[in-house]
Amino acid sequence: MAFDPVAYKQAITQEWEHAAQGWHRWIPTINDWLSVATETMLDQANVSTGHRVIDIAAGDGGQSIAAAARVGSSGEVLATDIAPEFIKLANAVAATMGLTQLHAELMDA
C-alpha cells in the first residue's frame, strides 16, 4: 500500500483533536514532569526578554507558557499545532493567564 500523506494528516489531526481535552486535564502533571527539560531547553536557546519564539506542535501550550514568561510583554510566542482543539485551549489558557505575548495558530509542522 502506498503512503497517502493527505489521509495520514487527516488521521493524525483527528487523533489529536480527540485526545486534546484528556491531554489538557493532565497538563499540570505533564508540565511538572517536563519542567526541568523545558527550562533546560529554554536556557540552551538563550530565550529571554524581548525574544520571539515559535513552539511547533505545542499542544495546549504548556512549554509555550514557560517561554512566554521568559520573553515578557516585549516578546512574542507563537504556539502552533495541527489540532484545532489544542489551539482553542492554548489561546484560552493564555487569555486566562493574561499572557498577551502568547498566541496560538493552527499550522501543520
PDB file of C-alpha atoms in Angstrom:
ATOM      1  CA  MET A   1       0.000   0.000   0.000  1.00  0.00           C
ATOM      2  CA  ALA A   2       1.311   3.437  -0.952  1.00  0.00           C
ATOM      3  CA  PHE A   3       1.674   6.134   1.673  1.00  0.00           C
ATOM      4  CA  ASP A   4      -1.100   8.722   1.415  1.00  0.00           C
ATOM      5  CA  PRO A   5       0.074  11.958   3.085  1.00  0.00           C
ATOM      6  CA  VAL A   6      -3.391  13.538   2.957  1.00  0.00           C
ATOM      7  CA  ALA A   7      -5.013  10.565   4.690  1.00  0.00           C
ATOM      8  CA  TYR A   8      -2.172  10.475   7.213  1.00  0.00           C
ATOM      9  CA  LYS A   9      -2.598  14.172   8.069  1.00  0.00           C
ATOM     10  CA  GLN A  10      -6.352  13.727   8.441  1.00  0.00           C
ATOM     11  CA  ALA A  11      -5.887  10.725  10.736  1.00  0.00           C
ATOM     12  CA  ILE A  12      -3.294  12.454  12.917  1.00  0.00           C
ATOM     13  CA  THR A  13      -5.403  15.602  13.155  1.00  0.00           C
ATOM     14  CA  GLN A  14      -8.455  13.569  14.218  1.00  0.00           C
ATOM     15  CA  GLU A  15      -6.445  11.592  16.778  1.00  0.00           C
ATOM     16  CA  TRP A  16      -5.016  14.709  18.445  1.00  0.00           C
ATOM     17  CA  GLU A  17      -8.356  16.506  18.219  1.00  0.00           C
ATOM     18  CA  HIS A  18      -9.941  13.578  20.065  1.00  0.00           C
ATOM     19  CA  ALA A  19      -7.134  13.462  22.671  1.00  0.00           C
ATOM     20  CA  ALA A  20      -6.874  17.217  23.342  1.00  0.00           C
ATOM     21  CA  GLN A  21      -9.281  17.527  26.287  1.00  0.00           C
ATOM     22  CA  GLY A  22      -7.822  14.481  28.044  1.00  0.00           C
ATOM     23  CA  TRP A  23      -4.286  15.718  27.469  1.00  0.00           C
ATOM     24  CA  HIS A  24      -5.277  19.154  28.805  1.00  0.00           C
ATOM     25  CA  ARG A  25      -6.659  17.638  32.027  1.00  0.00           C
ATOM     26  CA  TRP A  26      -3.254  16.038  32.669  1.00  0.00           C
ATOM     27  CA  ILE A  27      -1.184  19.096  31.681  1.00  0.00           C
ATOM     28  CA  PRO A  28      -0.318  20.168  35.249  1.00  0.00           C
ATOM     29  CA  THR A  29       1.233  16.739  35.830  1.00  0.00           C
ATOM     30  CA  ILE A  30       2.877  16.698  32.403  1.00  0.00           C
ATOM     31  CA  ASN A  31       4.275  20.222  32.891  1.00  0.00           C
ATOM     32  CA  ASP A  32       5.703  19.244  36.284  1.00  0.00           C
ATOM     33  CA  TRP A  33       7.263  16.155  34.735  1.00  0.00           C
ATOM     34  CA  LEU A  34       8.761  18.140  31.841  1.00  0.00           C
ATOM     35  CA  SER A  35       9.699  21.292  33.771  1.00  0.00           C
ATOM     36  CA  VAL A  36      13.426  20.558  34.102  1.00  0.00           C
ATOM     37  CA  ALA A  37      13.700  19.631  30.410  1.00  0.00           C
ATOM     38  CA  THR A  38      11.657  22.682  29.395  1.00  0.00           C
ATOM     39  CA  GLU A  39      13.788  25.075  31.441  1.00  0.00           C
ATOM     40  CA  THR A  40      16.980  23.446  30.124  1.00  0.00           C
ATOM     41  CA  MET A  41      15.726  23.775  26.544  1.00  0.00           C
ATOM     42  CA  LEU A  42      14.869  27.448  27.058  1.00  0.00           C
ATOM     43  CA  ASP A  43      18.242  28.043  28.747  1.00  0.00           C
ATOM     44  CA  GLN A  44      20.104  26.369  25.862  1.00  0.00           C
ATOM     45  CA  ALA A  45      18.201  28.522  23.372  1.00  0.00           C
ATOM     46  CA  ASN A  46      19.009  31.628  25.449  1.00  0.00           C
ATOM     47  CA  VAL A  47      15.328  32.642  25.468  1.00  0.00           C
ATOM     48  CA  SER A  48      14.996  35.935  27.316  1.00  0.00           C
ATOM     49  CA  THR A  49      13.135  39.232  27.473  1.00  0.00           C
ATOM     50  CA  GLY A  50      12.005  40.564  24.117  1.00  0.00           C
ATOM     51  CA  HIS A  51      12.710  37.405  22.127  1.00  0.00           C
ATOM     52  CA  ARG A  52      10.357  35.856  19.577  1.00  0.00           C
ATOM     53  CA  VAL A  53       9.740  32.109  19.971  1.00  0.00           C
ATOM     54  CA  ILE A  54       7.828  29.571  17.918  1.00  0.00           C
ATOM     55  CA  ASP A  55       6.652  26.366  19.594  1.00  0.00           C
ATOM     56  CA  ILE A  56       5.890  23.802  16.905  1.00  0.00           C
ATOM     57  CA  ALA A  57       3.420  21.032  17.812  1.00  0.00           C
ATOM     58  CA  ALA A  58       2.707  22.928  21.029  1.00  0.00           C
ATOM     59  CA  GLY A  59      -0.395  21.047  22.098  1.00  0.00           C
ATOM     60  CA  ASP A  60      -2.230  23.172  24.634  1.00  0.00           C
ATOM     61  CA  GLY A  61       0.818  25.400  25.120  1.00  0.00           C
ATOM     62  CA  GLY A  62       2.486  24.153  28.297  1.00  0.00           C
ATOM     63  CA  GLN A  63       6.009  24.874  27.094  1.00  0.00           C
ATOM     64  CA  SER A  64       4.784  27.983  25.273  1.00  0.00           C
ATOM     65  CA  ILE A  65       3.665  29.397  28.629  1.00  0.00           C
ATOM     66  CA  ALA A  66       7.163  28.863  30.043  1.00  0.00           C
ATOM     67  CA  ALA A  67       8.632  30.648  27.022  1.00  0.00           C
ATOM     68  CA  ALA A  68       6.104  33.495  27.371  1.00  0.00           C
ATOM     69  CA  ALA A  69       7.166  34.018  30.972  1.00  0.00           C
ATOM     70  CA  ARG A  70      10.753  34.447  29.797  1.00  0.00           C
ATOM     71  CA  VAL A  71      10.112  36.762  26.840  1.00  0.00           C
ATOM     72  CA  GLY A  72       7.808  39.031  28.824  1.00  0.00           C
ATOM     73  CA  SER A  73       5.412  41.544  27.372  1.00  0.00           C
ATOM     74  CA  SER A  74       8.023  42.873  24.933  1.00  0.00           C
ATOM     75  CA  GLY A  75       8.468  39.428  23.355  1.00  0.00           C
ATOM     76  CA  GLU A  76       6.214  37.108  21.424  1.00  0.00           C
ATOM     77  CA  VAL A  77       5.474  33.383  21.478  1.00  0.00           C
ATOM     78  CA  LEU A  78       3.640  31.647  18.654  1.00  0.00           C
ATOM     79  CA  ALA A  79       2.295  28.217  19.589  1.00  0.00           C
ATOM     80  CA  THR A  80       1.349  26.030  16.620  1.00  0.00           C
ATOM     81  CA  ASP A  81      -0.475  22.731  16.412  1.00  0.00           C
ATOM     82  CA  ILE A  82      -2.353  20.626  13.880  1.00  0.00           C
ATOM     83  CA  ALA A  83      -5.410  20.119  16.120  1.00  0.00           C
ATOM     84  CA  PRO A  84      -7.941  22.972  16.340  1.00  0.00           C
ATOM     85  CA  GLU A  85      -8.932  21.965  19.880  1.00  0.00           C
ATOM     86  CA  PHE A  86      -5.358  22.431  21.094  1.00  0.00           C
ATOM     87  CA  ILE A  87      -5.299  25.897  19.526  1.00  0.00           C
ATOM     88  CA  LYS A  88      -8.508  26.819  21.355  1.00  0.00           C
ATOM     89  CA  LEU A  89      -7.102  25.515  24.639  1.00  0.00           C
ATOM     90  CA  ALA A  90      -3.754  27.286  24.258  1.00  0.00           C
ATOM     91  CA  ASN A  91      -5.413  30.608  23.443  1.00  0.00           C
ATOM     92  CA  ALA A  92      -7.850  30.212  26.346  1.00  0.00           C
ATOM     93  CA  VAL A  93      -5.037  29.459  28.811  1.00  0.00           C
ATOM     94  CA  ALA A  94      -3.011  32.429  27.531  1.00  0.00           C
ATOM     95  CA  ALA A  95      -6.025  34.721  27.921  1.00  0.00           C
ATOM     96  CA  THR A  96      -6.786  33.431  31.421  1.00  0.00           C
ATOM     97  CA  MET A  97      -3.170  33.995  32.459  1.00  0.00           C
ATOM     98  CA  GLY A  98      -3.032  37.437  30.823  1.00  0.00           C
ATOM     99  CA  LEU A  99      -0.204  36.375  28.504  1.00  0.00           C
ATOM    100  CA  THR A 100      -0.826  38.775  25.638  1.00  0.00           C
ATOM    101  CA  GLN A 101       2.574  37.833  24.192  1.00  0.00           C
ATOM    102  CA  LEU A 102       1.371  34.249  23.597  1.00  0.00           C
ATOM    103  CA  HIS A 103      -0.978  33.314  20.786  1.00  0.00           C
ATOM    104  CA  ALA A 104      -1.717  30.009  19.118  1.00  0.00           C
ATOM    105  CA  GLU A 105      -2.428  29.299  15.464  1.00  0.00           C
ATOM    106  CA  LEU A 106      -3.426  26.230  13.509  1.00  0.00           C
ATOM    107  CA  MET A 107      -0.449  25.023  11.478  1.00  0.00           C
ATOM    108  CA  ASP A 108       0.995  21.772  10.209  1.00  0.00           C
ATOM    109  CA  ALA A 109       4.541  21.163  11.402  1.00  0.00           C
TER     110      ALA A 109
END
